[in-house]
Coordinates of C-alpha atoms in Angstrom, one line a residue:
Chain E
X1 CA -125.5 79.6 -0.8
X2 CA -122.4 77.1 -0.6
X3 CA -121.5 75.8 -3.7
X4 CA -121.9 77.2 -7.4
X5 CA -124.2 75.8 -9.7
X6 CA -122.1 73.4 -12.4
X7 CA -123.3 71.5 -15.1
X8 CA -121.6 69.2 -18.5
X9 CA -123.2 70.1 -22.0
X10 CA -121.4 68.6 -24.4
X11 CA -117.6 69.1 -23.8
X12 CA -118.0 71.7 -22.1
X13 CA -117.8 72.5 -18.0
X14 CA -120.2 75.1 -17.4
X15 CA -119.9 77.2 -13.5
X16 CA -122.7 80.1 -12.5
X17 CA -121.1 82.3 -10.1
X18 CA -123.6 83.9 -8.4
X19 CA -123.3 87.5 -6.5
X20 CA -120.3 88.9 -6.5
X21 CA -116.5 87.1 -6.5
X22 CA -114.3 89.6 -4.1
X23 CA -114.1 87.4 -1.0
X24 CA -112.4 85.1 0.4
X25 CA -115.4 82.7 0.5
X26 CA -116.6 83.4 -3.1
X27 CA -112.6 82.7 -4.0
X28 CA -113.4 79.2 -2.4
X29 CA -116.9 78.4 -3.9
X30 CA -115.4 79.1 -7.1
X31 CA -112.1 76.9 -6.4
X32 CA -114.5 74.0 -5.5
X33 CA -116.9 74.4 -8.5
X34 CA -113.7 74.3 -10.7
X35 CA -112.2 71.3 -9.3
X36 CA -115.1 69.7 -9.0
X37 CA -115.4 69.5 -13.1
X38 CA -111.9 69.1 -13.4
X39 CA -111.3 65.9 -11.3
X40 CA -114.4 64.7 -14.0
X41 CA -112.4 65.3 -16.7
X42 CA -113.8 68.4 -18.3
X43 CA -111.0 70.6 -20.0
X44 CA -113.3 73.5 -21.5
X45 CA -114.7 75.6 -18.5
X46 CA -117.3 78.3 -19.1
X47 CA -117.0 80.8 -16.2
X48 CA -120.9 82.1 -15.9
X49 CA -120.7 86.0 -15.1
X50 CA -124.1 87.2 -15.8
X51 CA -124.9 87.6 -12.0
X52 CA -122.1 88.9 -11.1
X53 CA -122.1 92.7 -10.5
X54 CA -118.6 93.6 -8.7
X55 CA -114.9 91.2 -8.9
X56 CA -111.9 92.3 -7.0
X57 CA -108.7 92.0 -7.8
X58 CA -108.2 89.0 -5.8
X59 CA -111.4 87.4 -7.5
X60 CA -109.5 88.1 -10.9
X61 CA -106.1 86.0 -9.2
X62 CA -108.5 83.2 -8.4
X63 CA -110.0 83.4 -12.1
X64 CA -106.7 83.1 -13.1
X65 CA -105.5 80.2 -11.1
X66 CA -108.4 78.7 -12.8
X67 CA -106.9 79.7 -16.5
X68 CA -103.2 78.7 -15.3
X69 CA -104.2 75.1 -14.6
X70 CA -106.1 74.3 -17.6
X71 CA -103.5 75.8 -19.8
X72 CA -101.0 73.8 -18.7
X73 CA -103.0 71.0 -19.7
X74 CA -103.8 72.4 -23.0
X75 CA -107.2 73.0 -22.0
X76 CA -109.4 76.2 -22.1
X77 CA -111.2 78.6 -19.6
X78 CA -113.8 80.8 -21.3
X79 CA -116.0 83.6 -20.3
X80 CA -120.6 84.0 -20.9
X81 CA -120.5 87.3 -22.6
X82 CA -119.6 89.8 -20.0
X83 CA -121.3 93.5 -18.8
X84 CA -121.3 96.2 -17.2
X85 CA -118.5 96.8 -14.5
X86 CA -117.3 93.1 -14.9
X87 CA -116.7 94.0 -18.4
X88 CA -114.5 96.7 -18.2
X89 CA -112.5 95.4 -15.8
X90 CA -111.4 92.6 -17.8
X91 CA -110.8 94.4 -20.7
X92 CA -109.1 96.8 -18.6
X93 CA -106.9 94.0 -17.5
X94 CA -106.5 92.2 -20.8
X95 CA -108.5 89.5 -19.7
X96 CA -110.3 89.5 -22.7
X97 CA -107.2 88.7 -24.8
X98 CA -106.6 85.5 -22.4
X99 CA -109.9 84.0 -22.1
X100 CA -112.5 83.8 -25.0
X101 CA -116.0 84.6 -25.1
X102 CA -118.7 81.7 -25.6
X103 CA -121.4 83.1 -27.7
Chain J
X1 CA -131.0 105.7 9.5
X2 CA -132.6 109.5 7.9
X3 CA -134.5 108.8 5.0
X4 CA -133.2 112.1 2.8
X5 CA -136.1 113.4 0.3
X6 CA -135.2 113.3 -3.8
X7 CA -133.6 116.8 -4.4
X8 CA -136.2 119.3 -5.0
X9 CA -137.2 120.4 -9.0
X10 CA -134.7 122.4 -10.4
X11 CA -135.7 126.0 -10.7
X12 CA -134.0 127.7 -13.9
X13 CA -133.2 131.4 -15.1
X14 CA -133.5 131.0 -19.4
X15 CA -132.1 134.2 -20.8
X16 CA -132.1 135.0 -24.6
X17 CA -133.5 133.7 -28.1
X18 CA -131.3 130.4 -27.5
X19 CA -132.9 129.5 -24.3
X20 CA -136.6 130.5 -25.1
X21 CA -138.3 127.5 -23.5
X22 CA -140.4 126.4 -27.0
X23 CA -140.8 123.3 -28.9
X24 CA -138.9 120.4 -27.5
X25 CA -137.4 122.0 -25.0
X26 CA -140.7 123.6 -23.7
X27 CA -142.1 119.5 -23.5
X28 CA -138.7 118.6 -21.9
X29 CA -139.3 121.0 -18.8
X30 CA -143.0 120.6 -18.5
X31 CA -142.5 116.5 -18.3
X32 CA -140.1 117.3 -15.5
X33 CA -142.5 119.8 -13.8
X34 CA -139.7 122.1 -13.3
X35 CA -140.0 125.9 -12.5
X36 CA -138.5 128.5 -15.0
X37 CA -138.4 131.9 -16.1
X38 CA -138.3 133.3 -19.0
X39 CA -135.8 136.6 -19.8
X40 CA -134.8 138.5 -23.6
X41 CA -133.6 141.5 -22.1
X42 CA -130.4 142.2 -19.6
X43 CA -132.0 144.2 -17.4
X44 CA -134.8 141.6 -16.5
X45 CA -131.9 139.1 -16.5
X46 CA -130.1 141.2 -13.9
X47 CA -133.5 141.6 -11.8
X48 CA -134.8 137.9 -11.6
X49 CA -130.9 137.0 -10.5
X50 CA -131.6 140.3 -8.1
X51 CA -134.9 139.2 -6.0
X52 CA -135.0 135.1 -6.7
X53 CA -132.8 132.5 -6.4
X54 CA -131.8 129.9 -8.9
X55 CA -130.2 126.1 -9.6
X56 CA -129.3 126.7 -13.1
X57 CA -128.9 130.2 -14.8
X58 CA -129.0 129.3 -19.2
X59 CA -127.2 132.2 -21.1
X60 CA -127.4 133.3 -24.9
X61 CA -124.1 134.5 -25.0
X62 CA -125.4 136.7 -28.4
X63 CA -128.1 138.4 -25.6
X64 CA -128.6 141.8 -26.8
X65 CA -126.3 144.8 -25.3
X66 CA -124.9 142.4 -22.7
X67 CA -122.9 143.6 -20.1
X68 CA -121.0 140.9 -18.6
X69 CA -119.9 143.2 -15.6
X70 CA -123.3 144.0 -14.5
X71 CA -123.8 140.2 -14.5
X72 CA -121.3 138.3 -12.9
X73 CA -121.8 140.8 -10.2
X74 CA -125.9 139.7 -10.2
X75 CA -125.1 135.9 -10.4
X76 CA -125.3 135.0 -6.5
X77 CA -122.6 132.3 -5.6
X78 CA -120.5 131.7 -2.9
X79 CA -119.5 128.8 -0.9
X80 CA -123.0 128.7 1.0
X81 CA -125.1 128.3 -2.6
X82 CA -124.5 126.9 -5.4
X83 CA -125.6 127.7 -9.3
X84 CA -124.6 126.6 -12.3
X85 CA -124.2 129.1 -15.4
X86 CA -124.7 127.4 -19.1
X87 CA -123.8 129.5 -21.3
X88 CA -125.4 129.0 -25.0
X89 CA -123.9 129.8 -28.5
X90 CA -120.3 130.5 -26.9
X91 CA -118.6 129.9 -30.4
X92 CA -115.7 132.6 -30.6
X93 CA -117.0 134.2 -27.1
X94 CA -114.2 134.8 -24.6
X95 CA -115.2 133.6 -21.3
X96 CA -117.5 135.4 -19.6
X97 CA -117.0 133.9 -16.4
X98 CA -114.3 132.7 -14.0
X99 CA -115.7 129.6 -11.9
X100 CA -115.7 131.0 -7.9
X101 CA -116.8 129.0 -5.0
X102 CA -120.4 127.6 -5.3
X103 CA -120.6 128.5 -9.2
X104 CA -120.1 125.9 -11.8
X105 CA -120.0 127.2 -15.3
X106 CA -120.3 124.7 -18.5
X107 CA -120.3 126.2 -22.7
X108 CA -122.5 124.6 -25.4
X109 CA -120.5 126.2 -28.4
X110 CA -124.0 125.8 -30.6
X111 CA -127.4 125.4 -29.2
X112 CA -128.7 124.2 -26.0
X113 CA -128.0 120.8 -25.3
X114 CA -130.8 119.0 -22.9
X115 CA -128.5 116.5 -21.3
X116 CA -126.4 118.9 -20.5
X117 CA -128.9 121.0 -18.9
X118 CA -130.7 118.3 -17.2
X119 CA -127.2 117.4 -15.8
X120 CA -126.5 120.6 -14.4
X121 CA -129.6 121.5 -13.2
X122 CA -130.3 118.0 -11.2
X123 CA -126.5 118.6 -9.5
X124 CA -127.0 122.4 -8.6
X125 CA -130.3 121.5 -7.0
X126 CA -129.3 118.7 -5.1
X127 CA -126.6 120.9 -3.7
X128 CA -128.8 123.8 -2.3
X129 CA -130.6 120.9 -1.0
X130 CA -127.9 119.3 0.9
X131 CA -126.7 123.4 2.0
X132 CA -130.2 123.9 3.5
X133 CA -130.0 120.6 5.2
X134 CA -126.5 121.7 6.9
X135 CA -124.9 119.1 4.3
X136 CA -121.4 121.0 4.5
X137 CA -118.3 119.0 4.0
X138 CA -117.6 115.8 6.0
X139 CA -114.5 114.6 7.7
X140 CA -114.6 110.5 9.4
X141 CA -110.5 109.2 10.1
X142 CA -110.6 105.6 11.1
X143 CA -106.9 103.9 12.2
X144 CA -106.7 100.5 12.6
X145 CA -104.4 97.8 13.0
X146 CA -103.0 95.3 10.7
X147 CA -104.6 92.8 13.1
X148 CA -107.8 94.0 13.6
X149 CA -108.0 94.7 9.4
X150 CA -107.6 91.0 8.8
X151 CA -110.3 90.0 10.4
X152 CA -112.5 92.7 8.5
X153 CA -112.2 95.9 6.8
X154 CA -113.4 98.9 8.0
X155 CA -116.3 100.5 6.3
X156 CA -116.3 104.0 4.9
X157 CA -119.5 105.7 6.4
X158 CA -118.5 108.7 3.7
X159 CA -119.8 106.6 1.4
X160 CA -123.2 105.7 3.1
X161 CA -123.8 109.3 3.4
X162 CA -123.1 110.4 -0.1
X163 CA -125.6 107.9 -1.2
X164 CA -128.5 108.9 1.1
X165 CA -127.8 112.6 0.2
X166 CA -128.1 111.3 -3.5
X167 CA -124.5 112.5 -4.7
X168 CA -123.7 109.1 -5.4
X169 CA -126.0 106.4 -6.8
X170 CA -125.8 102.9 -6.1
X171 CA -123.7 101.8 -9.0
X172 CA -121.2 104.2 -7.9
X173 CA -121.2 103.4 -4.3
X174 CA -120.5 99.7 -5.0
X175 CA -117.2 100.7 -7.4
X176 CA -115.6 103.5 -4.7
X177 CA -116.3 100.9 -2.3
X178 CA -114.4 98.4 -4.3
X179 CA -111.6 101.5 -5.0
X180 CA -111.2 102.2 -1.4
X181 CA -110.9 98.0 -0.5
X182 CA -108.6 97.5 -3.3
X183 CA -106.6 100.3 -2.0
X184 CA -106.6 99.4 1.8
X185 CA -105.9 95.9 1.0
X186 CA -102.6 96.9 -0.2
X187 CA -101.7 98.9 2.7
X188 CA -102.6 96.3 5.1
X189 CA -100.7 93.8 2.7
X190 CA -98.2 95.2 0.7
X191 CA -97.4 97.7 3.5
X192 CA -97.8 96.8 7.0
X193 CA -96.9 93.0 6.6
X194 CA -94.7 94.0 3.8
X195 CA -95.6 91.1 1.4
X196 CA -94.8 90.9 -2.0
X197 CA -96.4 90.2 -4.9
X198 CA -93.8 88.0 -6.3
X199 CA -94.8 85.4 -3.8
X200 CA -98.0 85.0 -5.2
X201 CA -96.5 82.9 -7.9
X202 CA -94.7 80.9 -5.4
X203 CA -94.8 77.4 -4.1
X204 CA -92.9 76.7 -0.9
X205 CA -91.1 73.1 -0.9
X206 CA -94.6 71.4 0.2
X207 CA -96.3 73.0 -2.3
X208 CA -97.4 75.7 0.1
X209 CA -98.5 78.5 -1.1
X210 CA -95.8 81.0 -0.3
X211 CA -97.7 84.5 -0.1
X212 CA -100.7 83.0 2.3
X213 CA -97.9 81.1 4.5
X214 CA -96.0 84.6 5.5
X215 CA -99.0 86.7 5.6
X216 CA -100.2 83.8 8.2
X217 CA -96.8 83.8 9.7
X218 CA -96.6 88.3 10.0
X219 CA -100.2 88.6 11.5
X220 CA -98.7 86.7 14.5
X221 CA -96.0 88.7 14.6
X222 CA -96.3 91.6 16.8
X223 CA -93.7 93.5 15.1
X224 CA -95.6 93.7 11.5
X225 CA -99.5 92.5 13.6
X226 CA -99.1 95.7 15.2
X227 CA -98.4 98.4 12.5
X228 CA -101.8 100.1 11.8
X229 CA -103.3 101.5 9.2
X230 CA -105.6 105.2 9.2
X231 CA -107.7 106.1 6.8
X232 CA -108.7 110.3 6.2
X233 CA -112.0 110.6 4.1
X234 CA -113.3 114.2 3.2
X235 CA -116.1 114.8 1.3
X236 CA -118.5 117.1 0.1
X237 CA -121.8 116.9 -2.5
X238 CA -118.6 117.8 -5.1
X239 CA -115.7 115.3 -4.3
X240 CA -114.2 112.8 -2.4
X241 CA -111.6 112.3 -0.9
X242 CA -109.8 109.2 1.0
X243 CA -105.9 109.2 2.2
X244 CA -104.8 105.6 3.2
X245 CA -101.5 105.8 5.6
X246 CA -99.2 102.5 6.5
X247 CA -96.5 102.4 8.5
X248 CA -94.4 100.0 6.0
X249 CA -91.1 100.6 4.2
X250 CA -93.1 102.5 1.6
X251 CA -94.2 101.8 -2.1
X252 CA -92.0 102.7 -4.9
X253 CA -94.5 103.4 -7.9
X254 CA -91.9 103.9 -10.3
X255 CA -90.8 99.8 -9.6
X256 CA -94.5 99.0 -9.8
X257 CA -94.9 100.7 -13.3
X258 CA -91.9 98.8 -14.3
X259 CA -93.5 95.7 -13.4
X260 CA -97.3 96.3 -14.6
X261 CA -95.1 97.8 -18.0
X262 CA -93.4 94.0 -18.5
X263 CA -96.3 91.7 -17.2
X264 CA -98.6 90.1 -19.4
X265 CA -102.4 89.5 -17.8
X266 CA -101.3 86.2 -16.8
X267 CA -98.2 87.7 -14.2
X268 CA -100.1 90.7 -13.9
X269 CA -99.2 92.2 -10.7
X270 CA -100.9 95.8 -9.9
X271 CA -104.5 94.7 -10.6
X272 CA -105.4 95.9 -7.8
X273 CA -103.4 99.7 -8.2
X274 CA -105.2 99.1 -12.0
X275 CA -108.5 99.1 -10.5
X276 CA -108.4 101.5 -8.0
X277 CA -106.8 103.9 -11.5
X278 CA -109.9 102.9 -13.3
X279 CA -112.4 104.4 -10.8
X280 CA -110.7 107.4 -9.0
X281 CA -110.2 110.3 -10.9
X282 CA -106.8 111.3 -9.2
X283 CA -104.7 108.7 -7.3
X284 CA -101.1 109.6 -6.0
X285 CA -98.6 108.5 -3.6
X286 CA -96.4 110.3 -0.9
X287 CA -92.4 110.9 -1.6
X288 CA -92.3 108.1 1.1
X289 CA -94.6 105.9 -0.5
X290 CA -96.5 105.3 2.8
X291 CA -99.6 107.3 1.8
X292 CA -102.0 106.5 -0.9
X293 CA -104.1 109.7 -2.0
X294 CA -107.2 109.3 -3.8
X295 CA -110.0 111.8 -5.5
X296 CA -113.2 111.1 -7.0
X297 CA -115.1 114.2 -8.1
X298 CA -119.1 113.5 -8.2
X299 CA -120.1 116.6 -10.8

């Protein structure tokens, strides 16, 4: 796989990251996918983490690169619902005061 | 790669009216297909412990005319086997038993609690089965440079062998991976190539970013490429162990806390000391700061 999965409904941005994001490679894929729907426009990012079973710490810095950029153009990055390990690691992390759930 | 056989079925000691396998309990062990025996006096207690051996010995602690004495002499366990002692209806006991080397003793205060016992017996059984196959504690030191790390981590074989053993399950080989890569990462980083975590929020004047320019710049320096890195794991079916040594200035917790205590998520530097916290049971630091020590324990 070389690129995540992206797709517009709506106003919305939607990425699917797919396996796990603790690389330097998934780091990338993810960079790409975000720019890709940010150079279209798109403001409100869904981050996709249902296939996702492990994120690093430097997978979190790259999530957050993602939420420093739209904020400072008063957009939003949200989050799928989350599980398992993913989960607790971004409540562990206060992630989950920072980036809001789509339901 | 040695395919290692599911650990055998459990064989129990129940002794007293609380442990009588009837009723639920009775379905519980028969859907399991595991082997038990059945004692309501001490001295048939003290002669099945005498002539068989056991995973998982399940105690009334209101047993009539017990004499603890006479038992904890009986219960067999030393560092070459393994049993686990439950003791039943312990409200307002004293303890009856001081854990010793190879027995593991747990206390429902009221009635039997299956989880508990299912727990206890699957852990002591895997253990005789990783004694008999001369699964004793394991020792694997790995040291590496900070050259030879950036271009890939070393594994932890520990790891692979506590999953084929069945100490570990999947689930939790993936997170003490992710503990013990999260830790060495910081080693290699903040440690031998001494970077901080401040630059990480820094552009240069081209809009460089400042953290992946001087990590660049230090891995072609002899004087921080060179530093390495060694990593002590110990293990056994009951813990783990993993040491991480650098040769950098050393790491001063007490200014990490301080900066993990004033970041919000969004400057949150110390994810990475957060995660490791989250997973390990024990994590420390030497005086020096140069030594990261951390425990898991797999009961």
């Amino acid at each position: 796989m070389e690129e995540y999965p992206t797709e517009i409904i709506g106003d919305r941005g939607y990425i699917k990251i797919i396996g796990d994001l603790d690389t330097e490679q998934s780091g990338e894929m993810l960079r790409r996918a975000f720019n890709l729907l940010y150079d279209k426009g798109q403001r409100t990012i869904v981050l996709d983490f249902s296939g996702v079973n492990i994120i690093n710490s430097y997978g979190i810095g790259k999530v957050l690169m993602c939420y420093k950029r739209l904020k400072s153009e008063k957009g939003t990055l949200m989050v799928k619902p989350l599980q398992g390990f993913v989960k607790e690691t971004f409540e562990l992390l206060m992630l989950d005061k920072i980036l809001p759930v789509e339901q | 790669m040695t395919s290692i056989p599911s650990p055998p079925p459990p064989r129990i000691l129940l002794a007293g009216a609380a442990a009588r396998p009837e009723g639920e309990f009775e379905r519980f062990l028969l859907e399991r297909g595991w082997k038990w025996e059945f004692v309501d006096r001490e001295e048939a207690l003290i002669e099945a412990l005498k002539h068989h051996r056991f995973d998982l010995l399940v105690l009334d602690a209101t047993l009539p005319s017990i004499n603890l004495d006479d038992i904890r002499s009986a219960v067999p366990a030393d560092e070459r086997s393994h049993i686990a002692l439950l003791v039943v209806n312990s409200r307002g006991q004293s303890p009856v038993f001081e854990e010793r080397p190879g027995l593991h003793i747990r206390k429902c205060e009221g009635k039997l609690e299956l989880p508990v016992l299912e727990r206890l017996a699957l852990v002591s059984s895997r253990r005789r089965q990783c004694a008999g196959m001369g699964q004793g504690p394991r020792r694997e030191v790995i040291t590496i440079t900070a050259r030879e790390a950036e271009k890939a981590l070393p594994d932890m074989p520990l790891l692979d062998h506590l999953f084929r053993v069945g100490c570990i399950n999947e689930s939790d080989r993936q997170r003490l991976t992710l503990a013990f890569q999260e830790a060495f990462t910081n080693s290699l980083e903040h440690g031998s190539l001494e970077l901080s975590s401040i630059w990480k929020d820094e552009l240069d004047e081209e809009g460089r970013d400042v953290y992946a320019s001087r990590r660049h710049e230090r891995l072609s320096d002899p004087a921080f490429a060179d530093r390495t890195i060694t990593v002590v794991g110990e293990c056994d079916c009951r813990w783990l162990t993993v040491r991480i040594i650098d040769q950098g200035p050393g790491f001063s917790l007490n200014h990490a806390c301080e900066e993990i205590m004033r970041g919000s998520a969004m400057s949150f530097h110390g994810r990475g000391l957060a995660i490791i916290g989250s997973i390990m049971d024990e994590v420390s630091f030497s005086e020096d700061g140069t030594e990261i020590i951390m425990r898991k324990f797999l009961d």
